[in-house]
Coordinates of C-alpha atoms in Angstrom, one line a residue:
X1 CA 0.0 0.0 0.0
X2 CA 1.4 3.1 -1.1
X3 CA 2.3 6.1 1.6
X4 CA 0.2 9.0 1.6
X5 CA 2.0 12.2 1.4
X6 CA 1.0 15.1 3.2
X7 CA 1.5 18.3 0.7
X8 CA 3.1 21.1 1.5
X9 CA 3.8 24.2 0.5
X10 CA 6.9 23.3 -1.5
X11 CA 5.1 20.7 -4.1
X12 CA 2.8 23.6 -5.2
X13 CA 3.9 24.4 -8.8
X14 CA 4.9 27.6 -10.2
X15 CA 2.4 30.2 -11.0
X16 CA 1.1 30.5 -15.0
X17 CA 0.3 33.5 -17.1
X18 CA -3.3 32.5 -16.7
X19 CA -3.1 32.9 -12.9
X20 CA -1.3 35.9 -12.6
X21 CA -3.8 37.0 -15.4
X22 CA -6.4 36.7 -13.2
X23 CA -4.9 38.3 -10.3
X24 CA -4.3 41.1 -12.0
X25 CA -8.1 41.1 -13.4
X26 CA -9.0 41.9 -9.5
X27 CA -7.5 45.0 -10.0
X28 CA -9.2 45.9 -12.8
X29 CA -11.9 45.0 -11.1
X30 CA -12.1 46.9 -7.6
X31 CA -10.8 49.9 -8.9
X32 CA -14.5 50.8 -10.0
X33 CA -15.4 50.9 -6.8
X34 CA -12.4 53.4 -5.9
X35 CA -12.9 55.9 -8.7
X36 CA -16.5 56.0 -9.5
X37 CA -17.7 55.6 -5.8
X38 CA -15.4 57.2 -3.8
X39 CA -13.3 59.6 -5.7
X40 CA -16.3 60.8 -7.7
X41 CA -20.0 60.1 -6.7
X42 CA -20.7 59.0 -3.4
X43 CA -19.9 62.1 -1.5
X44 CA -21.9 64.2 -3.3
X45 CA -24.7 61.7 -3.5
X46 CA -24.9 60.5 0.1
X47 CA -24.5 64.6 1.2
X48 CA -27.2 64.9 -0.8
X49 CA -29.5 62.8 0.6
X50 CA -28.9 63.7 4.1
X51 CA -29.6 67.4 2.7
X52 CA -33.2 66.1 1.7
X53 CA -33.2 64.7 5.3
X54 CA -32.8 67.2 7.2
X55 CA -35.7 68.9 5.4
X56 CA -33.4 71.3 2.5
X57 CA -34.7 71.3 -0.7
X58 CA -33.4 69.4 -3.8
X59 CA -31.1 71.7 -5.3
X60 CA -30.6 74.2 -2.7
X61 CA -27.2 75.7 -3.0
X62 CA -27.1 75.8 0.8
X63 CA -28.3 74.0 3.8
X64 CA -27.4 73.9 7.3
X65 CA -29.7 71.7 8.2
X66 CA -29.5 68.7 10.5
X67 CA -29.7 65.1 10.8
X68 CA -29.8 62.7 13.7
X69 CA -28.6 59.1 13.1
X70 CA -28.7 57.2 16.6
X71 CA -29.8 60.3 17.8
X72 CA -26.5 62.5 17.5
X73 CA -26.9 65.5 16.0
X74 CA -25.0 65.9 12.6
X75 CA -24.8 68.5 10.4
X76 CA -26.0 67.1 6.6
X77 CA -22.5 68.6 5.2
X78 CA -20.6 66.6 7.6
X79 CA -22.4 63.2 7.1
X80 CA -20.0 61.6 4.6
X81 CA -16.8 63.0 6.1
X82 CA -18.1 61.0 9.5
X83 CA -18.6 57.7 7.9
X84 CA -15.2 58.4 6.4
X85 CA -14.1 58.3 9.2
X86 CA -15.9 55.7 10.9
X87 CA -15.0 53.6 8.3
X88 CA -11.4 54.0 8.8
X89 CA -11.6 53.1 12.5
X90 CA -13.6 50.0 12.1
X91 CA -11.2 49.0 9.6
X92 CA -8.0 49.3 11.5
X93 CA -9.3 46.3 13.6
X94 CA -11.2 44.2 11.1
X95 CA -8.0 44.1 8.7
X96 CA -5.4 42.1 10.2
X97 CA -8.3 39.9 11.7
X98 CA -8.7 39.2 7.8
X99 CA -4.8 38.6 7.1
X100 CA -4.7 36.6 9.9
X101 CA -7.6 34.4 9.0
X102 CA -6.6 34.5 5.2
X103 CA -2.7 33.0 6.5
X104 CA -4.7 29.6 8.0
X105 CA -7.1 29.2 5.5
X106 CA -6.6 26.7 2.9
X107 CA -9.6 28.6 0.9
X108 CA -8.2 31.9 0.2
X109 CA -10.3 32.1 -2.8
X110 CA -13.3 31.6 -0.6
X111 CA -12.4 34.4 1.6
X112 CA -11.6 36.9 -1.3
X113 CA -15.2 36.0 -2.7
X114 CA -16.8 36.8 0.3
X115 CA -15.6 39.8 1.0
X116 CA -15.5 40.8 -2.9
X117 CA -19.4 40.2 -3.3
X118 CA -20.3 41.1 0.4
X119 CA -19.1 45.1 -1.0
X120 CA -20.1 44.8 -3.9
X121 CA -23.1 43.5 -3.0
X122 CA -23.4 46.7 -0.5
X123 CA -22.5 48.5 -3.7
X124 CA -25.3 47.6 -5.6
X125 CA -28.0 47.8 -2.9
X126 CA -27.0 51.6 -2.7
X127 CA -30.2 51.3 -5.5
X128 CA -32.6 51.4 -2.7
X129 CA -30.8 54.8 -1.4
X130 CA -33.9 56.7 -2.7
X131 CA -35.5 59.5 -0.9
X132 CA -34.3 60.8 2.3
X133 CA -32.8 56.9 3.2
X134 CA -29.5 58.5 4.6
X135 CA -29.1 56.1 6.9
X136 CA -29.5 53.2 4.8
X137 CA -26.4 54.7 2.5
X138 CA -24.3 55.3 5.5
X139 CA -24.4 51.4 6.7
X140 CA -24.4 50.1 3.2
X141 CA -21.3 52.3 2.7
X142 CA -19.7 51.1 5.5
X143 CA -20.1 47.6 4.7
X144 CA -18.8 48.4 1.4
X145 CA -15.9 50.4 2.2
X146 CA -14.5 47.7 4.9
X147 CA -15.2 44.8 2.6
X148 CA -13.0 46.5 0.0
X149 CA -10.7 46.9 2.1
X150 CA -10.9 43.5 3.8
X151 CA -10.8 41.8 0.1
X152 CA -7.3 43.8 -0.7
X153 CA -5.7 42.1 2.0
X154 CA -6.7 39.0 0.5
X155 CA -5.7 39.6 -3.3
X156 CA -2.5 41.0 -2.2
X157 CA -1.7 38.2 -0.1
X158 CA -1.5 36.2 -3.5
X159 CA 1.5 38.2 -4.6
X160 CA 4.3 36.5 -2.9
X161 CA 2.9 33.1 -4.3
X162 CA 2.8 34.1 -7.8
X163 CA 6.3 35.2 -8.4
X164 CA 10.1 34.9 -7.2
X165 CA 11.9 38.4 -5.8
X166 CA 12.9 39.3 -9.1
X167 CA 9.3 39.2 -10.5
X168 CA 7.5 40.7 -8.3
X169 CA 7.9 44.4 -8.8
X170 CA 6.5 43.5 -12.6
X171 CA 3.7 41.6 -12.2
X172 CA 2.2 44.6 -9.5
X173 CA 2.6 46.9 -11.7
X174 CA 0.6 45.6 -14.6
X175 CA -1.7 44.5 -11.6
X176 CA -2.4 48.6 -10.7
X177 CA -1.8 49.5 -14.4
X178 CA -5.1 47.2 -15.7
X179 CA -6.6 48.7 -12.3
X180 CA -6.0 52.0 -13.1
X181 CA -7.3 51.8 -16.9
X182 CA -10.5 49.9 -15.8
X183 CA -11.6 51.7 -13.0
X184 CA -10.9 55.0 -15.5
X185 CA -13.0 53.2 -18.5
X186 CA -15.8 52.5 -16.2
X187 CA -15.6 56.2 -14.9
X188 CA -15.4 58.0 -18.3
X189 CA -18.4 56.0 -19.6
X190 CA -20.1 57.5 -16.0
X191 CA -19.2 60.9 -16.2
X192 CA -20.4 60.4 -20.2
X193 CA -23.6 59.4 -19.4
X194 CA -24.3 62.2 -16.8
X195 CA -23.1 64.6 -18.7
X196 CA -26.1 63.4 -21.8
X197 CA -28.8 62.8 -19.9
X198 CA -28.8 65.0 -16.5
X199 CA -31.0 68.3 -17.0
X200 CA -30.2 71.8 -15.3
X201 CA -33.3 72.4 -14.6
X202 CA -34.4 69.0 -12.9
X203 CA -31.6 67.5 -9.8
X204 CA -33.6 64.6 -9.4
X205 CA -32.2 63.5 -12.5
X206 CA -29.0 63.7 -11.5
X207 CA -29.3 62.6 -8.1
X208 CA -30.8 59.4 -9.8
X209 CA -28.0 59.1 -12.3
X210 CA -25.2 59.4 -9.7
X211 CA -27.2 56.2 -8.1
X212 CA -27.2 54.3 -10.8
X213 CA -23.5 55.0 -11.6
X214 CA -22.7 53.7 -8.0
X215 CA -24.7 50.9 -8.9
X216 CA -22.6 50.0 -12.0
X217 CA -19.7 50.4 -10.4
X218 CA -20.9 47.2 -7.8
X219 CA -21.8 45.4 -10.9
X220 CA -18.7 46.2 -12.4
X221 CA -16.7 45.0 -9.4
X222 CA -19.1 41.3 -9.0
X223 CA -18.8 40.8 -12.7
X224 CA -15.0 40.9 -13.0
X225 CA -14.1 39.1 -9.7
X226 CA -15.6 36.3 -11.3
X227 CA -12.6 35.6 -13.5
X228 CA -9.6 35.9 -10.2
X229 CA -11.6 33.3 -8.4
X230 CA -11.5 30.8 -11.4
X231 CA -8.1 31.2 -12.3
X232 CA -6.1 31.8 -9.7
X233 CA -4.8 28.7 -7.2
X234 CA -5.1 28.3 -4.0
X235 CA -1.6 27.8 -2.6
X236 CA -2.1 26.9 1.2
X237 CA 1.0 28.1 3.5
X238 CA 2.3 25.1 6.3
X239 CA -0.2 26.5 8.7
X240 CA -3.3 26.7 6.8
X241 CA -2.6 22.5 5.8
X242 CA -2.4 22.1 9.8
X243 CA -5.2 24.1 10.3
X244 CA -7.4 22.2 7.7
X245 CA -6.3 18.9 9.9
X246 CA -7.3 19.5 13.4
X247 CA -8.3 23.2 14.5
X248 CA -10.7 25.9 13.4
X249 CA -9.6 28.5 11.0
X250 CA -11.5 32.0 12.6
X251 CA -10.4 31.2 16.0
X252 CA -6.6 30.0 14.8
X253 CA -6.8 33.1 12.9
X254 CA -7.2 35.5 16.3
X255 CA -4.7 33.1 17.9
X256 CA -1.6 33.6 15.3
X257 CA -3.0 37.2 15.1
X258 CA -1.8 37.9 19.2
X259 CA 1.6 35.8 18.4
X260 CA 1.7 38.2 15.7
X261 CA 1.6 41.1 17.6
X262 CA 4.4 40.0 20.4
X263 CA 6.6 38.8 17.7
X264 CA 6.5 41.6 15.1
X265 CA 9.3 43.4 16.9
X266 CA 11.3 40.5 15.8
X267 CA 11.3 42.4 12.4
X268 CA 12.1 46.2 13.2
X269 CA 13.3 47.0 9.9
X270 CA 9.9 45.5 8.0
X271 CA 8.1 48.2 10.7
X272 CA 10.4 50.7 9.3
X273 CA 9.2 50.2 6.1
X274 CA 5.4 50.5 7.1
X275 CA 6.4 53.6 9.3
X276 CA 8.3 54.9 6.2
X277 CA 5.1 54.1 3.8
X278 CA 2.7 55.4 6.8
X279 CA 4.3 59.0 6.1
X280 CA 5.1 59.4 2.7
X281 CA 1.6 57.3 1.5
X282 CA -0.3 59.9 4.0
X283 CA 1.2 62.6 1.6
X284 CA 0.5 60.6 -1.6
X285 CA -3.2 60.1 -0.6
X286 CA -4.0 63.4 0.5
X287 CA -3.1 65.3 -3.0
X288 CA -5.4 62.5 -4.8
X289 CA -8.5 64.2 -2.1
X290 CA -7.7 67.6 -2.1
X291 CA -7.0 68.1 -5.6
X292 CA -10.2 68.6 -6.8
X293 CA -10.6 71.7 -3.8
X294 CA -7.7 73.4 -4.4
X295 CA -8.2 73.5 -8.2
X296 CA -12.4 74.4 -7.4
X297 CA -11.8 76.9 -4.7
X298 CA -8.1 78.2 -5.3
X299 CA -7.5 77.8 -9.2
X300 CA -10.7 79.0 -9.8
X301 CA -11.4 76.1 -12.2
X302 CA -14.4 75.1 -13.7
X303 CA -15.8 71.9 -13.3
X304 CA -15.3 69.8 -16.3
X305 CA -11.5 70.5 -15.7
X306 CA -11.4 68.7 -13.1
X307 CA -13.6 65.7 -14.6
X308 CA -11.0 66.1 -17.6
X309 CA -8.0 66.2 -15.1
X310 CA -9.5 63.1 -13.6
X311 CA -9.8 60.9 -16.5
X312 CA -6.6 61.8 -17.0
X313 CA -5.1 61.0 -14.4
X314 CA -6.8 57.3 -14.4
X315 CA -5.4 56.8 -18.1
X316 CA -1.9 58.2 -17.5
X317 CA -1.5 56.1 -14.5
X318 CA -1.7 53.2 -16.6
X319 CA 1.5 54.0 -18.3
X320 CA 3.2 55.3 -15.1
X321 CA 2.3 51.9 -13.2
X322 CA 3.9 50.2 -16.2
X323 CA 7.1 52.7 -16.9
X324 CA 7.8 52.5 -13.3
X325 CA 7.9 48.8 -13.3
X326 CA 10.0 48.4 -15.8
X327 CA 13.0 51.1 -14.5
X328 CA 12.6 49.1 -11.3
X329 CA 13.6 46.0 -13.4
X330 CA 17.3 48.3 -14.6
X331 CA 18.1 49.9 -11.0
X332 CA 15.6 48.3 -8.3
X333 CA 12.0 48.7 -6.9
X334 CA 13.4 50.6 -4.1
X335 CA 15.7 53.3 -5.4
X336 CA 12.6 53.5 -7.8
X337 CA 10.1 54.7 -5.2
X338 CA 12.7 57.1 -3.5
X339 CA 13.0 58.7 -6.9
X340 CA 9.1 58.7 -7.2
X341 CA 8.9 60.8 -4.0
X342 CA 11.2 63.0 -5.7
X343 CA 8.9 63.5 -8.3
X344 CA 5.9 63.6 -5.9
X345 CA 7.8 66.5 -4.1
X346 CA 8.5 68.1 -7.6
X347 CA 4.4 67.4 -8.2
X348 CA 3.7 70.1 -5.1
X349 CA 6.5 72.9 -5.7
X350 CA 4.6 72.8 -9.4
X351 CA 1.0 73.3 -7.5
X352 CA 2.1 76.1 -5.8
X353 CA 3.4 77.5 -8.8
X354 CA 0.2 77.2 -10.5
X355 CA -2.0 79.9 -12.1
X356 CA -5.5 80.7 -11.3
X357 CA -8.1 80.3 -14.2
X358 CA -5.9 78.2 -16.4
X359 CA -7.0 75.1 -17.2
X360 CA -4.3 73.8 -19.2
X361 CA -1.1 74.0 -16.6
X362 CA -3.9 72.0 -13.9
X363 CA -4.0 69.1 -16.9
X364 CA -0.3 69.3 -17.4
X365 CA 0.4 68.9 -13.4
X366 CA -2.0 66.1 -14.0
X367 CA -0.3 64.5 -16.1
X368 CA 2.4 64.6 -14.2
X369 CA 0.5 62.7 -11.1
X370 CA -1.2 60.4 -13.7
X371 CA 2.8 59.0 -14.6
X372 CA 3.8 58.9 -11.0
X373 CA 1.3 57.8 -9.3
X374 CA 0.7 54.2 -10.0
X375 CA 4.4 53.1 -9.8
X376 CA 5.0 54.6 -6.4
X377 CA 1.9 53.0 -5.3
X378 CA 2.3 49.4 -7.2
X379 CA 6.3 49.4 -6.4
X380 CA 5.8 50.0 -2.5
X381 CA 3.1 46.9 -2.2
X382 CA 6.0 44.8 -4.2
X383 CA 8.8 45.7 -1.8
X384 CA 6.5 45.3 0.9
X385 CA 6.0 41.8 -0.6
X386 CA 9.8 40.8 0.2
X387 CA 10.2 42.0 3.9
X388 CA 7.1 39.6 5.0
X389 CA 8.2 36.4 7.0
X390 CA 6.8 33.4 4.9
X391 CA 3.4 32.0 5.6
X392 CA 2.2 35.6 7.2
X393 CA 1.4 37.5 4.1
X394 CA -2.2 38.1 5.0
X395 CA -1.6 39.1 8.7
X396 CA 1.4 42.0 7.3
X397 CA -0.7 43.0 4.2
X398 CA -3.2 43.6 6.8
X399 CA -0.9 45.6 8.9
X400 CA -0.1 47.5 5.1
X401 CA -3.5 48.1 4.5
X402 CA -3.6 49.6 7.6
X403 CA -0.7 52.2 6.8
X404 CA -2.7 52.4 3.5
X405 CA -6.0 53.5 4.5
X406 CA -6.0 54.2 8.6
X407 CA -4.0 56.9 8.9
X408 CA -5.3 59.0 5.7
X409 CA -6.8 61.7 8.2
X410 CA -2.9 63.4 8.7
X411 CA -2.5 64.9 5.1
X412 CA -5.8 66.3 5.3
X413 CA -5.3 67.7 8.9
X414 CA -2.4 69.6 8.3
X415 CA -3.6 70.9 5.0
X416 CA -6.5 72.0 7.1
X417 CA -4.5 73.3 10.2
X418 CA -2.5 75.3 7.8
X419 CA -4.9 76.5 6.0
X420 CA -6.9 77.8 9.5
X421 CA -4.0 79.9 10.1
X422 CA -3.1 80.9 7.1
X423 CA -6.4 81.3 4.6
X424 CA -4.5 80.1 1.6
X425 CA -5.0 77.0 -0.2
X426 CA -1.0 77.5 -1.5
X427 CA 0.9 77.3 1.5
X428 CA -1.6 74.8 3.4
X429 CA -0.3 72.7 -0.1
X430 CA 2.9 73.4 0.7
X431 CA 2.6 71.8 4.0
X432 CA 2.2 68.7 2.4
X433 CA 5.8 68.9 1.4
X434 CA 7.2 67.4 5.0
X435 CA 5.4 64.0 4.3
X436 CA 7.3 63.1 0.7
X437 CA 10.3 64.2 2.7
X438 CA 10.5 62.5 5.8
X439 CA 8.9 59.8 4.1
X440 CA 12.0 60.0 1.8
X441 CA 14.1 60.1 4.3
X442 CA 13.0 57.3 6.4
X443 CA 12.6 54.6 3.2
X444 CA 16.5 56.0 2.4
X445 CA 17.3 54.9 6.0
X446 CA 16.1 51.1 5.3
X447 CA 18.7 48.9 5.1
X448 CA 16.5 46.7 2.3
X449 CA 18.7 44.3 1.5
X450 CA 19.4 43.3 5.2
X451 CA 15.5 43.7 5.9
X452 CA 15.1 41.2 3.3
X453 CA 17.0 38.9 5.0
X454 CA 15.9 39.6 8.4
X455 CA 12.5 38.7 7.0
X456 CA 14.2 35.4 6.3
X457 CA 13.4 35.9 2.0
X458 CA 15.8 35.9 -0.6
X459 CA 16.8 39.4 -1.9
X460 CA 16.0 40.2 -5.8
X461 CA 19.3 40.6 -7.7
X462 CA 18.8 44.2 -8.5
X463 CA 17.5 46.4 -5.4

């Protein structure tokens, strides 16, 4: 009678094309959620809505009325900004719950689904968002923000199993290059269709068609997650296989989560990294939100310059993701992303600089975001990818999504602090600066080679 051999981690065969294929499909396919939903409609659509209930009239150019969800008194204006907020604080605890869960799972795939559809699923439901339902569009946004989040720290777990060091940095690049083109081909076709068929003279039309374009953008996100969870494998770490044997996955999951935490000071130099990504990220996500206010209320700018700027952006960080990638194959992902917060520091001197009421330099700056945007971005989760100790990518990608997302309220304080004291969009801009520099500073202090091996990986040949 012939053994039986217990598999393990090291008899699961390289990854194909097809599978990395359909990783990077995932991109392509939450990145409708990021651009149409967040960056575009939600805010004015769920600000809306709480307008209507706190009794202001559809249209009204302005209302300080208020509502009262769970009985605290909000202002309407201040609705979304809250469940920003709130968001972020629920998700600082339910992401590395999710890594750790996703690290002793032998159904990755499983886990990625469920959170995929569960926001997408919110997504969608935001249909039903009619009237004054504000309260059912704050909890289905909730469940849809956290999910998205929860499902990145899933799909970029995956990363480290579909490639060596030296591959890495490529395939997440084409991974937020194909995100960044689909979630800007879903937008344009948005914005298109808004800009046809909404009337001035009736916002009820528009309201509904900024629903329906959140809607599509769930749709969009369902659809396409359909073709990661057929092609990709599921590549079990050591732990999960023991897990699958004799223990329970969700409560394994909060057990390895608390070793986690005691033994992560075991890696200082991976903690550098985040706290070097925590700063110069903050700086990085704070130009993508205020740019559309300091080009409304200090450039002067008309609305469909920003929409163009936008769209522009999306496209152009398509080609950045991909140019970036490929200078990090000459001289290394990591003197890569120090040059990109070069560039990013460039990117602000040039806003200060710009003129009022002239559209084309806002484009050009633009431009210039579009190209250096999604290589900074894609580069910095591919390093990241090489200082995590094997068989804990979900647990650390947790941690990284945390960096990513949790502490996105700095940028924006300062920016607002400054401005307080100052009254001047420029120089509260300017402030902005100190982030892509310490940031800059503190990724040039990282010994990466010897964090690589700390991490107990294998260092890429060219760093």
């Amino acid at each position: 009678m012939a053994e039986t051999v217990t598999p393990t981690v090291d008899d699961t065969p390289a990854s194909t094309r097809r599978e990395r294929t359909g990783w990077y499909v995932y991109d392509w396919a939450n990145s409708a959620f990021q651009t149409t939903v967040i960056t575009v409609f939600l805010g004015p659509f769920l600000t809306t809505v709480a307008e209507l209930a706190a009794g202001c009239e559809l249209g009204a150019d302005d209302c300080d009325g208020y509502v009262h969800p769970l009985g605290i008194r909000v202002a309407a204006g201040s609705y979304y900004p809250y469940l920003i907020s709130l968001s972020v604080f629920l998700t600082v605890f339910v992401l590395p719950v999710i890594g750790a869960i996703a690290d002793r799972s032998a159904h990755k795939k499983r886990l990625l689904a469920g959170a995929a559809f569960t926001g997408a699923g919110a997504t969608i439901a935001m249909a039903f968002v009619t009237g004054d339902r504000y309260l059912l569009g704050g909890a289905l946004f909730l469940i849809a923000n956290i999910s998205f989040g929860a499902a990145l720290v899933v799909y970029n777990s995956f990363l480290p199993q579909l490639g060596g060091p030296d591959e890495r940095d490529g395939i997440s690049s084409r991974g937020w290059a194909l995100g960044y083109l689909g979630g800007g081909l879903l937008l344009a076709l948005n914005l298109v269709a808004v800009t046809l068929l909404s009337e001035d003279d009736n916002p009820q039309r528009t309201l509904d068609l900024a629903r329906w374009s959140i809607v599509s953008a769930g749709v969009w996100w369902a659809a396409f997650t359909l073709v990661p969870l057929r092609w990709l494998r599921e590549r079990p770490t050591a732990a999960a296989l023991a897990a699958r044997v004799g223990g329970n996955v969700l409560t394994d999951g909060f057990r390895q989560l608390g070793r986690t935490l005691r033994e992560v000071k075991a890696y200082p130099l991976t903690l550098f990294f985040l706290l070097a990504f925590l700063v110069y990220n903050d700086g990085i996500q704070t130009v993508i939100t205020l740019a559309s206010q300091y080009g409304t209320e200090e450039l002067r700018l008309e609305q469909s310059t920003l929409i163009v700027t936008i769209l522009l952006v999306q496209f152009l960080a398509f080609g950045g993701a991909l140019s970036l990638g490929a200078l990090a194959r000459r001289v290394g992902a990591w003197k890569t992303v120090l040059l990109s917060l070069v560039l990013w520091t460039g990117v602000i001197i040039a806003a200060f600089r710009l003129p009022a009421e002239k559209p084309v330099p806002f484009m050009i700056l633009g431009a210039g975001i579009g190209l250096v945007l999604g290589g900074s971005q894609a580069l910095s989760r591919s390093l990241f990818s090489q200082l995590i100790p094997a068989g804990k990518e979900g647990e650390y990608y947790g941690f990284y999504e945390i960096s990513d997302k949790g502490t996105s309220w700095l940028g924006p304080l300062a920016f607002g602090l400054v401005f307080q004291l100052t009254a001047s969009y420029r120089v509260g801009l300017v402030s902005l600066l100190i982030f892509f520099v310490v940031g800059f500073l503190l990724l040039l202090a990282v010994p990466i080679r010897r964090a690589i091996v700390a991490a107990g990986n294998t260092p890429p040949r060219v760093l």
